PDB file of C-alpha atoms in Angstrom:
ATOM      1  CA  MET A 262      40.524 -33.768  53.096  1.00  0.00           C
ATOM      2  CA  PRO A 263      38.011 -31.991  55.356  1.00  0.00           C
ATOM      3  CA  ALA A 264      38.330 -32.214  59.117  1.00  0.00           C
ATOM      4  CA  THR A 265      36.014 -34.562  61.012  1.00  0.00           C
ATOM      5  CA  GLY A 266      32.535 -33.077  61.586  1.00  0.00           C
ATOM      6  CA  GLN A 267      32.834 -30.524  58.752  1.00  0.00           C
ATOM      7  CA  GLN A 268      30.322 -30.614  55.946  1.00  0.00           C
ATOM      8  CA  THR A 269      31.121 -29.925  52.344  1.00  0.00           C
ATOM      9  CA  THR A 270      28.731 -28.599  49.717  1.00  0.00           C
ATOM     10  CA  THR A 271      28.981 -29.777  46.159  1.00  0.00           C
ATOM     11  CA  ILE A 272      27.486 -27.549  43.474  1.00  0.00           C
ATOM     12  CA  GLU A 273      26.625 -29.283  40.253  1.00  0.00           C
ATOM     13  CA  PRO A 274      28.109 -27.314  37.337  1.00  0.00           C
ATOM     14  CA  ALA A 275      24.910 -27.661  35.318  1.00  0.00           C
ATOM     15  CA  LEU A 276      22.960 -25.839  38.015  1.00  0.00           C
ATOM     16  CA  VAL A 277      25.248 -22.831  38.221  1.00  0.00           C
ATOM     17  CA  ARG A 278      23.572 -19.822  36.573  1.00  0.00           C
ATOM     18  CA  THR A 279      24.760 -16.271  36.334  1.00  0.00           C
ATOM     19  CA  ALA A 280      22.590 -13.232  36.921  1.00  0.00           C
ATOM     20  CA  GLY A 281      23.022 -12.385  33.239  1.00  0.00           C
ATOM     21  CA  GLU A 282      21.602 -15.722  32.143  1.00  0.00           C
ATOM     22  CA  ASP A 283      18.616 -15.357  34.456  1.00  0.00           C
ATOM     23  CA  ASP A 284      18.004 -11.844  33.103  1.00  0.00           C
ATOM     24  CA  MET A 285      18.115 -13.044  29.487  1.00  0.00           C
ATOM     25  CA  ASP A 286      15.661 -15.838  30.296  1.00  0.00           C
ATOM     26  CA  ALA A 287      13.290 -13.268  31.750  1.00  0.00           C
ATOM     27  CA  ALA A 288      13.755 -11.074  28.664  1.00  0.00           C
ATOM     28  CA  LEU A 289      12.946 -14.010  26.392  1.00  0.00           C
ATOM     29  CA  ASP A 290       9.873 -14.926  28.426  1.00  0.00           C
ATOM     30  CA  ALA A 291       8.568 -11.340  28.240  1.00  0.00           C
ATOM     31  CA  PHE A 292       9.160 -11.207  24.498  1.00  0.00           C
ATOM     32  CA  LEU A 293       7.601 -14.601  23.714  1.00  0.00           C
ATOM     33  CA  ALA A 294       4.517 -13.688  25.738  1.00  0.00           C
ATOM     34  CA  GLU A 295       3.895 -10.771  23.339  1.00  0.00           C
ATOM     35  CA  ARG A 296       5.335 -12.134  20.079  1.00  0.00           C
ATOM     36  CA  THR A 297       2.024 -13.090  18.442  1.00  0.00           C
ATOM     37  CA  ARG A 298       0.538  -9.705  19.271  1.00  0.00           C
ATOM     38  CA  LEU A 299       3.608  -7.925  17.886  1.00  0.00           C
ATOM     39  CA  ILE A 300       3.422  -9.824  14.600  1.00  0.00           C
ATOM     40  CA  ARG A 301      -0.254  -8.907  14.222  1.00  0.00           C
ATOM     41  CA  ILE A 302       0.493  -5.234  14.849  1.00  0.00           C
ATOM     42  CA  ALA A 303       3.357  -5.200  12.346  1.00  0.00           C
ATOM     43  CA  TYR A 304       1.237  -7.032   9.769  1.00  0.00           C
ATOM     44  CA  ARG A 305      -1.615  -4.546  10.056  1.00  0.00           C
ATOM     45  CA  ILE A 306       0.818  -1.738   9.263  1.00  0.00           C
ATOM     46  CA  LEU A 307       2.867  -3.526   6.592  1.00  0.00           C
ATOM     47  CA  GLY A 308       0.300  -5.868   5.055  1.00  0.00           C
ATOM     48  CA  ASP A 309       3.075  -8.415   4.614  1.00  0.00           C
ATOM     49  CA  VAL A 310       3.663 -11.499   6.785  1.00  0.00           C
ATOM     50  CA  THR A 311       7.365 -11.875   6.044  1.00  0.00           C
ATOM     51  CA  GLY A 312       7.978  -8.189   6.637  1.00  0.00           C
ATOM     52  CA  ALA A 313       6.064  -8.356   9.915  1.00  0.00           C
ATOM     53  CA  GLU A 314       8.172 -11.280  11.103  1.00  0.00           C
ATOM     54  CA  ASP A 315      11.362  -9.418  10.158  1.00  0.00           C
ATOM     55  CA  VAL A 316      10.236  -6.397  12.152  1.00  0.00           C
ATOM     56  CA  VAL A 317       9.489  -8.490  15.228  1.00  0.00           C
ATOM     57  CA  GLN A 318      12.872 -10.189  14.936  1.00  0.00           C
ATOM     58  CA  GLU A 319      14.535  -6.760  14.952  1.00  0.00           C
ATOM     59  CA  VAL A 320      12.479  -5.798  17.991  1.00  0.00           C
ATOM     60  CA  TRP A 321      13.771  -8.911  19.759  1.00  0.00           C
ATOM     61  CA  LEU A 322      17.371  -7.967  18.947  1.00  0.00           C
ATOM     62  CA  GLY A 323      16.751  -4.473  20.258  1.00  0.00           C
ATOM     63  CA  TRP A 324      15.054  -5.835  23.389  1.00  0.00           C
ATOM     64  CA  GLN A 325      18.183  -7.809  24.214  1.00  0.00           C
ATOM     65  CA  LEU A 326      20.270  -4.623  24.142  1.00  0.00           C
ATOM     66  CA  THR A 327      17.782  -2.538  26.134  1.00  0.00           C
ATOM     67  CA  GLN A 328      18.382  -1.548  29.741  1.00  0.00           C
ATOM     68  CA  ARG A 329      15.413  -3.666  30.773  1.00  0.00           C
ATOM     69  CA  GLU A 330      15.645  -2.842  34.472  1.00  0.00           C
ATOM     70  CA  GLU A 331      14.584   0.688  33.517  1.00  0.00           C
ATOM     71  CA  VAL A 332      11.482  -0.500  31.625  1.00  0.00           C
ATOM     72  CA  ASP A 333       8.364  -0.333  33.818  1.00  0.00           C
ATOM     73  CA  ASN A 334       6.003  -1.915  31.289  1.00  0.00           C
ATOM     74  CA  PRO A 335       7.627  -4.442  28.905  1.00  0.00           C
ATOM     75  CA  THR A 336       4.406  -4.915  26.914  1.00  0.00           C
ATOM     76  CA  ALA A 337       4.025  -1.208  26.195  1.00  0.00           C
ATOM     77  CA  PHE A 338       7.715  -0.945  25.337  1.00  0.00           C
ATOM     78  CA  LEU A 339       7.599  -3.841  22.858  1.00  0.00           C
ATOM     79  CA  VAL A 340       4.348  -2.668  21.249  1.00  0.00           C
ATOM     80  CA  THR A 341       5.703   0.867  20.816  1.00  0.00           C
ATOM     81  CA  ALA A 342       8.996  -0.403  19.403  1.00  0.00           C
ATOM     82  CA  THR A 343       7.159  -2.652  16.933  1.00  0.00           C
ATOM     83  CA  THR A 344       4.854   0.135  15.761  1.00  0.00           C
ATOM     84  CA  ARG A 345       7.692   2.600  15.226  1.00  0.00           C
ATOM     85  CA  LEU A 346       9.859   0.096  13.427  1.00  0.00           C
ATOM     86  CA  ALA A 347       7.009  -1.047  11.156  1.00  0.00           C
ATOM     87  CA  VAL A 348       6.221   2.551  10.201  1.00  0.00           C
ATOM     88  CA  ASN A 349       9.924   3.174   9.523  1.00  0.00           C
ATOM     89  CA  VAL A 350      10.032   0.109   7.279  1.00  0.00           C
ATOM     90  CA  VAL A 351       7.070   1.430   5.304  1.00  0.00           C
ATOM     91  CA  ARG A 352       8.895   4.724   4.921  1.00  0.00           C
ATOM     92  CA  SER A 353      12.183   3.188   3.801  1.00  0.00           C
ATOM     93  CA  ALA A 354      13.204   3.291   0.160  1.00  0.00           C
ATOM     94  CA  ARG A 355      13.968  -0.433   0.259  1.00  0.00           C
ATOM     95  CA  HIS A 356      10.440  -1.259   1.336  1.00  0.00           C
ATOM     96  CA  ARG A 357       8.875   1.118  -1.197  1.00  0.00           C
ATOM     97  CA  HIS A 358      10.543  -0.788  -4.020  1.00  0.00           C
ATOM     98  CA  GLU A 359       9.714  -4.241  -2.638  1.00  0.00           C
ATOM     99  CA  VAL A 360       6.152  -3.968  -1.336  1.00  0.00           C
ATOM    100  CA  PRO A 361       3.276  -1.665  -2.409  1.00  0.00           C
ATOM    101  CA  VAL A 362       2.600   0.821   0.368  1.00  0.00           C
ATOM    102  CA  GLU A 363      -1.059   0.781   1.320  1.00  0.00           C
ATOM    103  CA  PRO A 364      -2.045   0.669   4.983  1.00  0.00           C
ATOM    104  CA  GLN A 365      -4.849  -1.837   5.551  1.00  0.00           C
ATOM    105  CA  LEU A 366      -7.430   0.729   6.679  1.00  0.00           C
ATOM    106  CA  ALA A 367     -10.411  -1.516   6.007  1.00  0.00           C
ATOM    107  CA  ASP A 368      -9.000  -4.123   8.390  1.00  0.00           C
ATOM    108  CA  LEU A 369      -8.147  -1.484  10.967  1.00  0.00           C
ATOM    109  CA  GLY A 370     -11.679  -0.131  10.815  1.00  0.00           C
ATOM    110  CA  ASP A 371     -13.320  -3.478  11.623  1.00  0.00           C
ATOM    111  CA  ARG A 372     -15.891  -2.878  14.348  1.00  0.00           C
ATOM    112  CA  ALA A 373     -16.214  -6.538  15.355  1.00  0.00           C
ATOM    113  CA  ALA A 374     -13.451  -6.552  17.957  1.00  0.00           C
ATOM    114  CA  PRO A 375     -14.918  -7.403  21.380  1.00  0.00           C
ATOM    115  CA  ASP A 376     -11.553  -8.742  22.544  1.00  0.00           C
ATOM    116  CA  PRO A 377      -9.797  -5.869  24.371  1.00  0.00           C
ATOM    117  CA  VAL A 378      -6.400  -7.171  23.250  1.00  0.00           C
ATOM    118  CA  LEU A 379      -7.436  -7.053  19.592  1.00  0.00           C
ATOM    119  CA  SER A 380      -8.944  -3.616  20.133  1.00  0.00           C
ATOM    120  CA  PHE A 381      -5.642  -2.429  21.589  1.00  0.00           C
ATOM    121  CA  GLU A 382      -3.696  -3.887  18.667  1.00  0.00           C
ATOM    122  CA  ARG A 383      -5.973  -2.181  16.166  1.00  0.00           C
ATOM    123  CA  SER A 384      -5.639   1.091  18.036  1.00  0.00           C
ATOM    124  CA  VAL A 385      -1.850   0.919  17.862  1.00  0.00           C
ATOM    125  CA  ALA A 386      -1.899  -0.006  14.169  1.00  0.00           C
ATOM    126  CA  VAL A 387      -4.384   2.787  13.384  1.00  0.00           C
ATOM    127  CA  GLU A 388      -2.087   5.367  14.955  1.00  0.00           C
ATOM    128  CA  GLY A 389       0.895   4.115  12.966  1.00  0.00           C
ATOM    129  CA  ALA A 390      -0.978   4.005   9.658  1.00  0.00           C
ATOM    130  CA  LEU A 391      -2.570   7.437  10.108  1.00  0.00           C
ATOM    131  CA  ALA A 392       0.778   8.998  11.029  1.00  0.00           C
ATOM    132  CA  LEU A 393       2.171   7.754   7.721  1.00  0.00           C
ATOM    133  CA  LEU A 394      -0.837   9.023   5.749  1.00  0.00           C
ATOM    134  CA  MET A 395      -0.723  12.445   7.415  1.00  0.00           C
ATOM    135  CA  ALA A 396       2.999  12.759   6.679  1.00  0.00           C
ATOM    136  CA  ARG A 397       2.576  12.065   2.968  1.00  0.00           C
ATOM    137  CA  LEU A 398      -0.876  13.270   1.876  1.00  0.00           C
ATOM    138  CA  THR A 399      -2.405  16.690   1.434  1.00  0.00           C
ATOM    139  CA  PRO A 400      -5.668  17.270   3.365  1.00  0.00           C
ATOM    140  CA  ASP A 401      -7.952  16.563   0.390  1.00  0.00           C
ATOM    141  CA  ARG A 402      -6.074  13.389  -0.529  1.00  0.00           C
ATOM    142  CA  LEU A 403      -6.012  12.300   3.112  1.00  0.00           C
ATOM    143  CA  ALA A 404      -9.785  12.759   3.375  1.00  0.00           C
ATOM    144  CA  ALA A 405     -10.473  10.927   0.122  1.00  0.00           C
ATOM    145  CA  TYR A 406      -8.117   8.059   0.898  1.00  0.00           C
ATOM    146  CA  VAL A 407      -9.245   7.444   4.479  1.00  0.00           C
ATOM    147  CA  LEU A 408     -12.955   7.582   3.666  1.00  0.00           C
ATOM    148  CA  ARG A 409     -12.623   5.478   0.520  1.00  0.00           C
ATOM    149  CA  LYS A 410     -10.192   2.835   1.796  1.00  0.00           C
ATOM    150  CA  GLY A 411     -11.298   2.770   5.413  1.00  0.00           C
ATOM    151  CA  PHE A 412     -15.066   3.146   5.120  1.00  0.00           C
ATOM    152  CA  GLY A 413     -15.964   2.346   1.521  1.00  0.00           C
ATOM    153  CA  TYR A 414     -17.248   5.785   0.517  1.00  0.00           C
ATOM    154  CA  ALA A 415     -18.486   5.954  -3.061  1.00  0.00           C
ATOM    155  CA  TYR A 416     -16.740   8.398  -5.393  1.00  0.00           C
ATOM    156  CA  ALA A 417     -19.964  10.383  -5.676  1.00  0.00           C
ATOM    157  CA  GLU A 418     -20.020  10.820  -1.888  1.00  0.00           C
ATOM    158  CA  LEU A 419     -16.381  11.922  -1.876  1.00  0.00           C
ATOM    159  CA  ALA A 420     -17.137  14.356  -4.699  1.00  0.00           C
ATOM    160  CA  SER A 421     -19.898  15.948  -2.631  1.00  0.00           C
ATOM    161  CA  LEU A 422     -17.683  16.292   0.430  1.00  0.00           C
ATOM    162  CA  LEU A 423     -14.699  17.690  -1.459  1.00  0.00           C
ATOM    163  CA  ARG A 424     -16.836  19.786  -3.829  1.00  0.00           C
ATOM    164  CA  ILE A 425     -15.432  18.213  -6.956  1.00  0.00           C
ATOM    165  CA  THR A 426     -16.770  15.877  -9.618  1.00  0.00           C
ATOM    166  CA  ALA A 427     -16.934  12.105  -9.158  1.00  0.00           C
ATOM    167  CA  PRO A 428     -14.248  11.485 -11.852  1.00  0.00           C
ATOM    168  CA  ASN A 429     -11.998  13.979 -10.060  1.00  0.00           C
ATOM    169  CA  ALA A 430     -12.640  12.198  -6.754  1.00  0.00           C
ATOM    170  CA  ARG A 431     -11.409   8.992  -8.354  1.00  0.00           C
ATOM    171  CA  VAL A 432      -8.285  10.828  -9.522  1.00  0.00           C
ATOM    172  CA  VAL A 433      -7.666  12.210  -6.026  1.00  0.00           C
ATOM    173  CA  VAL A 434      -7.781   8.705  -4.483  1.00  0.00           C
ATOM    174  CA  HIS A 435      -5.496   7.353  -7.212  1.00  0.00           C
ATOM    175  CA  ARG A 436      -2.990  10.160  -6.685  1.00  0.00           C
ATOM    176  CA  ALA A 437      -3.107   9.659  -2.923  1.00  0.00           C
ATOM    177  CA  GLN A 438      -2.219   6.001  -3.361  1.00  0.00           C
ATOM    178  CA  ALA A 439       0.643   6.903  -5.713  1.00  0.00           C
ATOM    179  CA  ARG A 440       1.847   9.609  -3.318  1.00  0.00           C
ATOM    180  CA  LEU A 441       2.219   7.039  -0.535  1.00  0.00           C
ATOM    181  CA  GLU A 442       5.029   5.458  -2.518  1.00  0.00           C
ATOM    182  CA  ALA A 443       6.971   8.717  -2.740  1.00  0.00           C
ATOM    183  CA  GLY A 444       9.541   9.481  -0.074  1.00  0.00           C
ATOM    184  CA  ARG A 445       8.676  13.111   0.667  1.00  0.00           C
ATOM    185  CA  GLU A 446       7.056  13.706   4.047  1.00  0.00           C
ATOM    186  CA  ARG A 447       6.006  16.616   6.200  1.00  0.00           C
ATOM    187  CA  PRO A 448       6.051  16.836  10.011  1.00  0.00           C
ATOM    188  CA  VAL A 449       2.859  15.601  11.662  1.00  0.00           C
ATOM    189  CA  PRO A 450       1.594  17.737  14.576  1.00  0.00           C
ATOM    190  CA  VAL A 451       1.063  15.522  17.604  1.00  0.00           C
ATOM    191  CA  GLU A 452      -2.310  17.016  18.503  1.00  0.00           C
ATOM    192  CA  SER A 453      -3.656  16.720  14.939  1.00  0.00           C
ATOM    193  CA  HIS A 454      -2.567  13.081  14.824  1.00  0.00           C
ATOM    194  CA  ARG A 455      -4.209  12.382  18.179  1.00  0.00           C
ATOM    195  CA  ARG A 456      -7.534  13.937  17.068  1.00  0.00           C
ATOM    196  CA  LEU A 457      -7.602  12.036  13.778  1.00  0.00           C
ATOM    197  CA  ALA A 458      -6.773   8.699  15.435  1.00  0.00           C
ATOM    198  CA  ALA A 459      -9.504   9.242  18.026  1.00  0.00           C
ATOM    199  CA  ALA A 460     -12.066  10.188  15.355  1.00  0.00           C
ATOM    200  CA  PHE A 461     -11.136   7.166  13.232  1.00  0.00           C
ATOM    201  CA  ARG A 462     -11.545   4.798  16.190  1.00  0.00           C
ATOM    202  CA  THR A 463     -14.900   6.324  17.103  1.00  0.00           C
ATOM    203  CA  ALA A 464     -16.144   5.965  13.529  1.00  0.00           C
ATOM    204  CA  ALA A 465     -14.942   2.376  13.315  1.00  0.00           C
ATOM    205  CA  GLN A 466     -16.443   1.380  16.661  1.00  0.00           C
ATOM    206  CA  THR A 467     -19.794   3.171  16.441  1.00  0.00           C
ATOM    207  CA  GLY A 468     -20.460   3.616  12.734  1.00  0.00           C
ATOM    208  CA  ASP A 469     -21.009   7.349  13.310  1.00  0.00           C
ATOM    209  CA  LEU A 470     -18.692   9.069  10.835  1.00  0.00           C
ATOM    210  CA  ASP A 471     -19.828  12.659  11.432  1.00  0.00           C
ATOM    211  CA  GLY A 472     -16.874  13.571  13.631  1.00  0.00           C
ATOM    212  CA  LEU A 473     -14.355  11.983  11.268  1.00  0.00           C
ATOM    213  CA  VAL A 474     -15.864  13.651   8.195  1.00  0.00           C
ATOM    214  CA  LYS A 475     -15.901  17.062   9.868  1.00  0.00           C
ATOM    215  CA  LEU A 476     -12.266  16.634  10.828  1.00  0.00           C
ATOM    216  CA  LEU A 477     -11.159  15.464   7.369  1.00  0.00           C
ATOM    217  CA  ALA A 478     -13.352  17.804   5.317  1.00  0.00           C
ATOM    218  CA  PRO A 479     -14.324  20.772   7.502  1.00  0.00           C
ATOM    219  CA  ALA A 480     -15.695  22.725   4.527  1.00  0.00           C
ATOM    220  CA  ALA A 481     -18.141  19.970   3.582  1.00  0.00           C
TER     221      ALA A 481
END
């Protein structure tokens, strides 16, 4: 029994929280704030809602195990993790057998994106999709696929750029699409990827495809 004049403090058990619990709450708040954006990014790369949700769930599991005190920008970290994981899923043998691999270039090239958040999401998805295409396609197939799927080029236009016949241009696009489902890949130079992503964004935003065409088909 306390001595006269002394005060006692009673701490309700329900109010006791550990530093770990507070940290996990903060981690959950940061993740939930970006979850919708992450699903959109994964979907633009995968073209599959269920697959996108699975990717974001894996990102959440990884976020829990991350040394979060060392992360300066949680949003950038989560976006980067989502993009890399979605691209890896596309590259996996399991995914190749379950879902047709075809990055949604037409959606990524949509110019009507005044919202800076949507523009950022598209930019991230473009970089992921183009990295996959560059790793799997030869230059002529890359040019034909990007211009046909991303910007609706007619086969006659592709034939003129690639200096082949229109029927052959159709064959090149078909083979490019089939090649995306094969597992063989080549290293993608960072600078080449950066230039192509920048040219694609410029073409999508302005409608001026000259820079993109010169990059994809320099001999045209």
